GROMACS .gro file of C-alpha atoms in nm:
model
  312
    1MET     CA    1   0.000   0.000   0.000
    2ARG     CA    2   0.274   0.244   0.098
    3ARG     CA    3   0.480   0.159  -0.210
    4ALA     CA    4   0.183   0.236  -0.434
    5ARG     CA    5   0.123   0.572  -0.267
    6ARG     CA    6   0.488   0.666  -0.305
    7PHE     CA    7   0.475   0.586  -0.675
    8LEU     CA    8   0.168   0.805  -0.725
    9LEU     CA    9   0.320   1.092  -0.530
   10LEU     CA   10   0.670   1.071  -0.680
   11PRO     CA   11   0.642   1.383  -0.902
   12ALA     CA   12   0.515   1.594  -0.611
   13LEU     CA   13   0.781   1.456  -0.378
   14LEU     CA   14   1.060   1.537  -0.623
   15ALA     CA   15   0.926   1.888  -0.677
   16ALA     CA   16   0.914   1.953  -0.305
   17ALA     CA   17   1.247   1.793  -0.214
   18CYS     CA   18   1.453   2.106  -0.268
   19ALA     CA   19   1.211   2.328  -0.080
   20PHE     CA   20   1.139   2.121   0.231
   21ALA     CA   21   1.338   1.877   0.441
   22ALA     CA   22   1.113   1.685   0.678
   23PRO     CA   23   1.247   1.574   1.017
   24LYS     CA   24   1.365   1.216   1.040
   25ALA     CA   25   1.142   0.964   1.214
   26ASP     CA   26   1.308   1.005   1.556
   27GLU     CA   27   1.369   1.382   1.539
   28PRO     CA   28   1.150   1.635   1.725
   29GLN     CA   29   0.918   1.836   1.503
   30ARG     CA   30   0.706   2.148   1.536
   31PHE     CA   31   0.395   2.268   1.361
   32ALA     CA   32   0.155   2.560   1.410
   33ILE     CA   33  -0.221   2.610   1.400
   34ILE     CA   34  -0.394   2.937   1.322
   35GLY     CA   35  -0.737   2.953   1.486
   36HIS     CA   36  -0.981   3.227   1.395
   37SER     CA   37  -0.727   3.495   1.482
   38PHE     CA   38  -0.868   3.709   1.203
   39ILE     CA   39  -1.232   3.716   1.316
   40ALA     CA   40  -1.198   4.050   1.496
   41GLY     CA   41  -0.937   4.200   1.266
   42GLY     CA   42  -1.011   4.087   0.913
   43GLU     CA   43  -0.730   4.049   0.664
   44ASP     CA   44  -0.477   4.251   0.865
   45LYS     CA   45  -0.514   4.014   1.157
   46LEU     CA   46  -0.478   3.714   0.928
   47GLN     CA   47  -0.157   3.862   0.787
   48GLU     CA   48  -0.024   3.903   1.141
   49ALA     CA   49  -0.110   3.541   1.222
   50ILE     CA   50   0.066   3.414   0.910
   51ALA     CA   51   0.371   3.629   0.989
   52ALA     CA   52   0.381   3.477   1.339
   53THR     CA   53   0.420   3.131   1.183
   54SER     CA   54   0.715   3.207   0.954
   55ASP     CA   55   0.975   3.032   1.171
   56ALA     CA   56   1.185   2.805   0.950
   57SER     CA   57   1.176   2.527   1.211
   58LEU     CA   58   0.801   2.476   1.164
   59SER     CA   59   0.727   2.172   0.951
   60PHE     CA   60   0.390   2.314   0.842
   61VAL     CA   61   0.104   2.544   0.944
   62VAL     CA   62  -0.267   2.453   0.949
   63LEU     CA   63  -0.510   2.741   0.895
   64THR     CA   64  -0.863   2.671   1.023
   65GLY     CA   65  -1.066   2.883   0.785
   66ILE     CA   66  -0.992   3.172   0.549
   67LYS     CA   67  -1.254   3.433   0.649
   68ALA     CA   68  -1.498   3.548   0.913
   69ALA     CA   69  -1.873   3.493   0.880
   70SER     CA   70  -1.920   3.871   0.865
   71GLU     CA   71  -1.706   3.896   0.552
   72THR     CA   72  -1.832   3.856   0.197
   73CYS     CA   73  -1.834   3.518   0.021
   74ALA     CA   74  -1.736   3.676  -0.310
   75ASP     CA   75  -1.478   3.521  -0.542
   76LYS     CA   76  -1.269   3.837  -0.512
   77LEU     CA   77  -1.217   3.784  -0.139
   78TYR     CA   78  -1.152   3.412  -0.185
   79GLN     CA   79  -0.884   3.486  -0.445
   80ARG     CA   80  -0.722   3.756  -0.232
   81ARG     CA   81  -0.702   3.521   0.065
   82ARG     CA   82  -0.558   3.249  -0.156
   83ASP     CA   83  -0.282   3.482  -0.275
   84LEU     CA   84  -0.210   3.588   0.083
   85ILE     CA   85  -0.186   3.230   0.209
   86ASP     CA   86   0.023   3.118  -0.087
   87ASP     CA   87   0.279   3.390  -0.009
   88ALA     CA   88   0.339   3.249   0.341
   89LYS     CA   89   0.694   3.135   0.413
   90ARG     CA   90   0.600   2.794   0.557
   91PRO     CA   91   0.389   2.513   0.406
   92MET     CA   92   0.024   2.608   0.463
   93ILE     CA   93  -0.264   2.360   0.480
   94VAL     CA   94  -0.620   2.495   0.498
   95ALA     CA   95  -0.895   2.321   0.696
   96PRO     CA   96  -1.224   2.482   0.583
   97ALA     CA   97  -1.440   2.659   0.840
   98GLY     CA   98  -1.817   2.697   0.844
   99SER     CA   99  -1.770   3.072   0.802
  100ASP     CA  100  -1.600   3.003   0.468
  101TRP     CA  101  -1.904   2.840   0.309
  102THR     CA  102  -2.198   2.722   0.525
  103ASP     CA  103  -2.317   3.075   0.608
  104CYS     CA  104  -2.298   3.207   0.250
  105LYS     CA  105  -2.614   3.326   0.077
  106ASN     CA  106  -2.690   3.427  -0.282
  107SER     CA  107  -2.846   3.754  -0.399
  108ALA     CA  108  -3.194   3.615  -0.328
  109GLY     CA  109  -3.103   3.542   0.033
  110ARG     CA  110  -3.099   3.164  -0.013
  111SER     CA  111  -2.819   2.935   0.099
  112ASP     CA  112  -2.525   2.927  -0.139
  113ALA     CA  113  -2.325   2.686   0.074
  114ILE     CA  114  -2.277   2.402  -0.175
  115GLU     CA  115  -2.173   2.630  -0.461
  116ARG     CA  116  -1.931   2.822  -0.237
  117LEU     CA  117  -1.776   2.499  -0.107
  118ALA     CA  118  -1.721   2.391  -0.467
  119ARG     CA  119  -1.545   2.721  -0.538
  120LEU     CA  120  -1.325   2.685  -0.232
  121ARG     CA  121  -1.226   2.339  -0.352
  122GLU     CA  122  -1.122   2.482  -0.688
  123LEU     CA  123  -0.912   2.761  -0.537
  124PHE     CA  124  -0.759   2.606  -0.226
  125PHE     CA  125  -0.758   2.228  -0.269
  126ALA     CA  126  -0.694   2.155  -0.636
  127GLU     CA  127  -0.325   2.061  -0.606
  128PRO     CA  128  -0.166   1.754  -0.440
  129ARG     CA  129   0.054   1.978  -0.228
  130SER     CA  130   0.033   2.246   0.036
  131MET     CA  131   0.013   2.618  -0.024
  132GLY     CA  132   0.288   2.857   0.082
  133ALA     CA  133   0.633   2.936  -0.059
  134LYS     CA  134   0.757   2.601   0.073
  135LYS     CA  135   0.548   2.306  -0.042
  136ILE     CA  136   0.493   1.963   0.105
  137PRO     CA  137   0.311   1.683  -0.079
  138LEU     CA  138  -0.044   1.599   0.030
  139THR     CA  139  -0.269   1.306  -0.053
  140ARG     CA  140  -0.624   1.433  -0.105
  141GLN     CA  141  -0.941   1.229  -0.073
  142SER     CA  142  -1.027   1.345  -0.424
  143ALA     CA  143  -0.760   1.102  -0.549
  144SER     CA  144  -1.022   0.832  -0.486
  145PRO     CA  145  -1.267   0.833  -0.781
  146ARG     CA  146  -1.568   0.771  -0.560
  147PHE     CA  147  -1.488   1.081  -0.350
  148ARG     CA  148  -1.332   1.311  -0.608
  149SER     CA  149  -1.529   1.610  -0.474
  150TYR     CA  150  -1.374   1.596  -0.127
  151ALA     CA  151  -1.037   1.756  -0.202
  152GLU     CA  152  -1.037   1.951   0.126
  153ASN     CA  153  -0.964   1.630   0.319
  154ALA     CA  154  -0.590   1.569   0.294
  155HIS     CA  155  -0.326   1.368   0.476
  156TRP     CA  156   0.051   1.391   0.501
  157GLU     CA  157   0.330   1.244   0.711
  158VAL     CA  158   0.613   1.406   0.906
  159GLY     CA  159   0.841   1.158   1.075
  160LYS     CA  160   0.626   0.889   1.229
  161VAL     CA  161   0.311   1.100   1.268
  162LEU     CA  162   0.018   1.094   1.026
  163TYR     CA  163  -0.163   1.428   0.993
  164SER     CA  164  -0.498   1.495   0.829
  165THR     CA  165  -0.762   1.761   0.776
  166VAL     CA  166  -1.132   1.668   0.797
  167ASN     CA  167  -1.414   1.897   0.685
  168LEU     CA  168  -1.624   1.925   1.003
  169PRO     CA  169  -1.757   2.284   1.024
  170SER     CA  170  -1.838   2.429   1.363
  171ASN     CA  171  -2.209   2.504   1.308
  172ASN     CA  172  -2.325   2.155   1.404
  173ASN     CA  173  -2.136   2.005   1.109
  174HIS     CA  174  -2.375   2.186   0.871
  175TYR     CA  175  -2.666   1.967   0.971
  176VAL     CA  176  -2.974   2.144   0.838
  177SER     CA  177  -3.304   2.087   1.018
  178ALA     CA  178  -3.531   2.094   0.715
  179ALA     CA  179  -3.781   1.865   0.548
  180GLY     CA  180  -3.642   1.612   0.304
  181ARG     CA  181  -3.296   1.467   0.265
  182ASN     CA  182  -3.010   1.658   0.424
  183SER     CA  183  -2.797   1.571   0.122
  184GLU     CA  184  -2.477   1.770   0.177
  185TYR     CA  185  -2.443   1.657   0.537
  186GLU     CA  186  -2.528   1.295   0.462
  187ASP     CA  187  -2.300   1.267   0.160
  188ARG     CA  188  -2.009   1.426   0.350
  189LEU     CA  189  -2.071   1.185   0.638
  190VAL     CA  190  -2.016   0.893   0.399
  191ALA     CA  191  -1.695   1.056   0.277
  192THR     CA  192  -1.580   1.116   0.637
  193ARG     CA  193  -1.638   0.751   0.727
  194PHE     CA  194  -1.432   0.636   0.428
  195TRP     CA  195  -1.158   0.890   0.505
  196LEU     CA  196  -1.117   0.791   0.870
  197ASN     CA  197  -1.104   0.423   0.776
  198ARG     CA  198  -0.838   0.508   0.519
  199LEU     CA  199  -0.631   0.696   0.776
  200LEU     CA  200  -0.655   0.404   1.017
  201ALA     CA  201  -0.533   0.162   0.750
  202ILE     CA  202  -0.237   0.385   0.662
  203ALA     CA  203  -0.138   0.444   1.025
  204LYS     CA  204  -0.144   0.072   1.101
  205SER     CA  205   0.032  -0.045   0.785
  206ASP     CA  206   0.302   0.224   0.809
  207HIS     CA  207   0.345   0.176   1.187
  208MET     CA  208   0.283   0.542   1.264
  209ASP     CA  209   0.325   0.657   1.623
  210ALA     CA  210   0.027   0.895   1.621
  211ILE     CA  211  -0.257   1.039   1.415
  212VAL     CA  212  -0.341   1.411   1.435
  213LEU     CA  213  -0.677   1.528   1.296
  214PHE     CA  214  -0.748   1.897   1.222
  215SER     CA  215  -1.099   2.038   1.187
  216GLU     CA  216  -1.274   2.364   1.256
  217GLY     CA  217  -1.556   2.207   1.453
  218ASP     CA  218  -1.522   2.050   1.797
  219ILE     CA  219  -1.671   1.701   1.788
  220LYS     CA  220  -1.663   1.694   2.172
  221PRO     CA  221  -1.500   1.353   2.203
  222PHE     CA  222  -1.535   1.333   2.582
  223PRO     CA  223  -1.879   1.307   2.745
  224GLU     CA  224  -1.762   1.494   3.056
  225PRO     CA  225  -1.498   1.757   2.970
  226ALA     CA  226  -1.256   1.851   3.245
  227GLY     CA  227  -1.127   2.182   3.380
  228LEU     CA  228  -1.234   2.512   3.228
  229ARG     CA  229  -1.358   2.332   2.917
  230ALA     CA  230  -1.645   2.203   3.129
  231LEU     CA  231  -1.775   2.561   3.145
  232LEU     CA  232  -1.843   2.570   2.772
  233PRO     CA  233  -2.203   2.504   2.662
  234ARG     CA  234  -2.281   2.160   2.526
  235ALA     CA  235  -2.475   2.099   2.206
  236ALA     CA  236  -2.831   2.225   2.203
  237SER     CA  237  -3.114   1.975   2.218
  238GLY     CA  238  -3.198   1.823   1.883
  239HIS     CA  239  -2.986   1.642   1.629
  240ASP     CA  240  -2.615   1.644   1.711
  241GLY     CA  241  -2.435   1.683   1.378
  242PHE     CA  242  -2.112   1.560   1.534
  243ALA     CA  243  -2.256   1.243   1.687
  244GLU     CA  244  -2.160   1.014   1.399
  245PRO     CA  245  -1.812   1.166   1.337
  246ARG     CA  246  -1.746   1.138   1.712
  247LYS     CA  247  -1.846   0.772   1.706
  248LEU     CA  248  -1.623   0.709   1.403
  249VAL     CA  249  -1.320   0.884   1.551
  250LEU     CA  250  -1.346   0.704   1.885
  251ALA     CA  251  -1.388   0.368   1.708
  252MET     CA  252  -1.079   0.445   1.499
  253ALA     CA  253  -0.882   0.527   1.814
  254ARG     CA  254  -0.981   0.197   1.977
  255LYS     CA  255  -0.875  -0.003   1.672
  256TYR     CA  256  -0.553   0.189   1.628
  257GLY     CA  257  -0.410   0.182   1.979
  258GLY     CA  258  -0.162   0.465   1.917
  259LYS     CA  259  -0.226   0.825   2.016
  260VAL     CA  260  -0.499   1.016   1.831
  261LEU     CA  261  -0.495   1.394   1.881
  262LEU     CA  262  -0.797   1.599   1.774
  263VAL     CA  263  -0.724   1.967   1.706
  264ASP     CA  264  -1.004   2.217   1.640
  265ALA     CA  265  -1.065   2.592   1.637
  266ALA     CA  266  -1.339   2.596   1.901
  267GLY     CA  267  -1.356   2.885   2.145
  268LEU     CA  268  -1.221   2.870   2.499
  269PRO     CA  269  -1.369   2.991   2.827
  270LYS     CA  270  -1.271   3.346   2.920
  271GLY     CA  271  -0.921   3.351   3.065
  272ALA     CA  272  -0.845   2.991   2.963
  273LYS     CA  273  -0.539   2.894   2.765
  274PRO     CA  274  -0.526   2.608   2.513
  275ALA     CA  275  -0.441   2.274   2.673
  276ILE     CA  276  -0.447   1.913   2.561
  277GLU     CA  277  -0.690   1.691   2.750
  278TRP     CA  278  -0.618   1.317   2.729
  279LYS     CA  279  -0.846   1.025   2.800
  280GLY     CA  280  -0.683   0.698   2.713
  281ASN     CA  281  -0.511   0.733   2.377
  282VAL     CA  282  -0.739   1.020   2.262
  283GLY     CA  283  -0.628   1.379   2.304
  284HIS     CA  284  -0.832   1.695   2.245
  285LEU     CA  285  -0.697   2.045   2.182
  286SER     CA  286  -0.909   2.351   2.105
  287VAL     CA  287  -0.697   2.638   1.977
  288GLY     CA  288  -0.946   2.923   2.012
  289PRO     CA  289  -0.886   3.256   1.834
  290GLY     CA  290  -0.510   3.245   1.843
  291VAL     CA  291  -0.189   3.107   1.699
  292LEU     CA  292  -0.046   2.799   1.864
  293GLU     CA  293   0.273   2.601   1.815
  294VAL     CA  294   0.287   2.229   1.892
  295GLY     CA  295   0.606   2.037   1.950
  296VAL     CA  296   0.615   1.665   1.877
  297ALA     CA  297   0.873   1.425   2.018
  298THR     CA  298   0.837   1.063   1.909
  299GLU     CA  299   1.134   0.894   2.073
  300GLY     CA  300   0.998   0.663   2.341
  301GLY     CA  301   0.641   0.734   2.229
  302PRO     CA  302   0.481   1.051   2.090
  303THR     CA  303   0.462   1.349   2.325
  304PHE     CA  304   0.284   1.672   2.231
  305THR     CA  305   0.367   2.006   2.393
  306ILE     CA  306   0.203   2.340   2.317
  307LYS     CA  307   0.326   2.698   2.312
  308ASP     CA  308   0.135   3.020   2.246
  309ALA     CA  309   0.257   3.221   1.951
  310ALA     CA  310   0.085   3.555   2.022
  311THR     CA  311   0.032   3.783   1.729
  312ASP     CA  312  -0.034   4.104   1.918
   0.00000   0.00000   0.00000
């Protein structure tokens, strides 16, 4: 399986070789996550967040969303954000946020979510590599003919850790309480199930030490959150759009045995700082509206440490 993937990715790997040298399997590594740092400051704040993640020692940067819900969904803004992200010094991987597409409406005031998601896929997820001045190769779910629409889901490896983005937007996973079939949500759920099973197979066959999943939405993997996180409101009564993804992720973790770290852009209680909460082999980290660096040491078993990278 791994040999086949390497053959398919050979051109991208060769193109990236001169621009990026990944840490060896037993070397420490660092990556960064940009939460919704730009919500209160628009494009200027996003530029500051990207500048704060320009350290050459960072293996990559994950950006959870490209715009605030209050900003326009126009192609012009999408293209401007693409250019901004592509100018970043480090490899940039985008995990789409609900504010990027689920809240968009057309001129008649009707939902334009599906069309806007399709446009995002064209602009941000069309290539089998990251954005940014330095590129790293990515394997996108769209490489599978059955799921060729789901290019936003991507995986990559650094050392002995498997990383992946999963499109799980924060507004209840875009579950729409309306009559008839909730087609976008249901179809994406099928794609998510396939994707998580694929990640599990890769992690086991390649003997990876850990899996790290990035999404905008918090699937709330623990029934009773600890510490300050317990102060956050739980899902409202009604259908929980994250119930099935949560079940799938926890089942994957049980079958895998290695560490599974879930990273999302959910908000934090006032005064709280990001922290990883572990239960068994499952870890949960909400970044909030900030920039966070994560160190990864795999010798003797994977260990994750976090550090704020303030942009103000």
